[in-house]
Amino acid sequence: MSTKPSHLYAQDLVAGYTSRPDIRGVNLEVYKGAPAQGITGASGVGKTTLANALVGALKPVGGRVTFNGKAVSRLRLGEKKRYEATVRKVAQNGFFGYDTALTVRRVVEDELRAARKTGRGSGKSIEEVLDLMFLEDRFIDRKLHTMSGGERQRLSIALALTTAPDVLVLDEPTTALDATLKDKVSARLRDIVAEREIGLVVFSHDLNLLSRLTPTVHVLSDGVFVESGSPRDLLTDPHHQATRDIAEAYPEAVRALRSLED
Ligand SMILES: Nc1ncnc2c1ncn2[C@@H]1O[C@H](COP(=O)(O)OP(=O)(O)OP(=O)(O)O)[C@@H](O)[C@H]1O
Ligand SMILES: [Mg+2]
């Protein structure tokens, strides 16, 4: 068996919905066990489009996405199922594609079954799955449509973790969480990602969240990464106009960081 870590690789990726695709030449490499990466950019710039192309939910218009050397868009059904359990995306807004009339019990059971079928079962109970994201047992018999936005976001993350993914792609994972829960969820995510050596990619406009989860952030603008650096460097010494615009949205963070340097 290969000892090489799982490798998700986007090369010259072009992806989008119109004749002028929003993603126009992105390169990104994600290894299991490597430091996490963040991707930021203005609303509508193409973060979700890139996330979808990266996990194989959207076919590239150009370039390619490979996982361990194989083009993701050409995986056969069985391989695709294994891939979807190995490289997981948590969709923006807690949208997980389940019928919202289903109960939490049913969707967690389905995920645990899928995990076993793809050889990625963890032997965890429903309670343990929920507890990872601070959801109490009282949620087990609730229907999805009765859950709040923040509860759904946390459930989506917990579901994604059931298959012990090698790569986890989070799209704006904490937008509906209050400050306390954002702290708890980001700290828990950091621990789980480190412990299980998950290759993490986080898409967010929230540099504060990214600074807790990812040492490196890429700035997406006009279809490409225009600048990469630590969240701190991007805030205090932005080079590209797109990065300056983002930094300006965080005047308090920038002032706090600058005063630390003085
Ligand atoms: N299914 C679709 N069909 C057509 N256009 C789409 C579709 N999904 C997104 N778009 C368009 O593609 C562009 C990029 O959208 P995307 O959702 O990737 O942006 P984003 O950076 O994730 O924004 P936000 O920060 O608001 O989540 C937008 O102009 C959007 O309207
Ligand atoms: Mg988005």
PDB file of C-alpha atoms and ligand atoms in Angstrom, residues 17-18 22 41-50 92 171-172 205 220, ligand 1:
ATOM      1  CA  TYR A  17     -21.391  29.139 -14.789  1.00  0.00           C
ATOM      2  CA  THR A  18     -21.044  31.595 -17.673  1.00  0.00           C
ATOM      3  CA  ASP A  22     -15.512  33.194 -12.115  1.00  0.00           C
ATOM      4  CA  GLY A  41     -12.407  37.197  -1.161  1.00  0.00           C
ATOM      5  CA  ALA A  42     -15.356  39.508  -1.611  1.00  0.00           C
ATOM      6  CA  SER A  43     -18.918  38.211  -1.743  1.00  0.00           C
ATOM      7  CA  GLY A  44     -19.711  36.786  -5.175  1.00  0.00           C
ATOM      8  CA  VAL A  45     -16.038  36.476  -6.175  1.00  0.00           C
ATOM      9  CA  GLY A  46     -16.336  32.696  -6.645  1.00  0.00           C
ATOM     10  CA  LYS A  47     -15.381  31.069  -3.318  1.00  0.00           C
ATOM     11  CA  THR A  48     -18.275  28.595  -3.352  1.00  0.00           C
ATOM     12  CA  THR A  49     -17.729  27.951  -7.058  1.00  0.00           C
ATOM     13  CA  LEU A  50     -14.101  27.056  -6.337  1.00  0.00           C
ATOM     14  CA  GLN A  92     -22.434  27.254   3.008  1.00  0.00           C
ATOM     15  CA  ASP A 171     -17.494  26.856   3.007  1.00  0.00           C
ATOM     16  CA  GLU A 172     -18.299  29.717   5.419  1.00  0.00           C
ATOM     17  CA  HIS A 205     -14.822  36.223   4.071  1.00  0.00           C
ATOM     18  CA  LEU A 220      -9.256  35.326  -4.546  1.00  0.00           C
TER      19      LEU A 220
HETATM   20  N1  LIG B   1     -25.702  27.679  -9.946  1.00  0.00           N
HETATM   21  C1  LIG B   1     -25.338  28.873 -10.435  1.00  0.00           C
HETATM   22  N2  LIG B   1     -25.752  29.270 -11.669  1.00  0.00           N
HETATM   23  C2  LIG B   1     -25.377  30.469 -12.177  1.00  0.00           C
HETATM   24  N3  LIG B   1     -24.578  31.353 -11.535  1.00  0.00           N
HETATM   25  C3  LIG B   1     -24.151  31.014 -10.312  1.00  0.00           C
HETATM   26  C4  LIG B   1     -24.495  29.769  -9.695  1.00  0.00           C
HETATM   27  N4  LIG B   1     -23.911  29.727  -8.471  1.00  0.00           N
HETATM   28  C5  LIG B   1     -23.238  30.887  -8.328  1.00  0.00           C
HETATM   29  N5  LIG B   1     -23.373  31.659  -9.433  1.00  0.00           N
HETATM   30  C6  LIG B   1     -22.744  32.972  -9.646  1.00  0.00           C
HETATM   31  O1  LIG B   1     -21.345  32.782  -9.649  1.00  0.00           O
HETATM   32  C7  LIG B   1     -20.696  33.886  -8.998  1.00  0.00           C
HETATM   33  C8  LIG B   1     -19.814  33.367  -7.866  1.00  0.00           C
HETATM   34  O2  LIG B   1     -20.656  32.843  -6.864  1.00  0.00           O
HETATM   35  P1  LIG B   1     -20.106  32.142  -5.553  1.00  0.00           P
HETATM   36  O3  LIG B   1     -21.286  31.559  -4.858  1.00  0.00           O
HETATM   37  O4  LIG B   1     -19.015  31.218  -5.934  1.00  0.00           O
HETATM   38  O5  LIG B   1     -19.498  33.381  -4.762  1.00  0.00           O
HETATM   39  P2  LIG B   1     -18.925  33.456  -3.271  1.00  0.00           P
HETATM   40  O6  LIG B   1     -17.581  34.076  -3.339  1.00  0.00           O
HETATM   41  O7  LIG B   1     -19.041  32.125  -2.635  1.00  0.00           O
HETATM   42  O8  LIG B   1     -19.940  34.480  -2.589  1.00  0.00           O
HETATM   43  P3  LIG B   1     -20.423  34.585  -1.037  1.00  0.00           P
HETATM   44  O9  LIG B   1     -19.282  35.192  -0.276  1.00  0.00           O
HETATM   45  O10 LIG B   1     -21.600  35.498  -1.121  1.00  0.00           O
HETATM   46  O11 LIG B   1     -20.765  33.203  -0.579  1.00  0.00           O
HETATM   47  C9  LIG B   1     -21.794  34.816  -8.537  1.00  0.00           C
HETATM   48  O12 LIG B   1     -21.908  35.854  -9.480  1.00  0.00           O
HETATM   49  C10 LIG B   1     -23.025  33.941  -8.521  1.00  0.00           C
HETATM   50  O13 LIG B   1     -24.176  34.701  -8.771  1.00  0.00           O
END
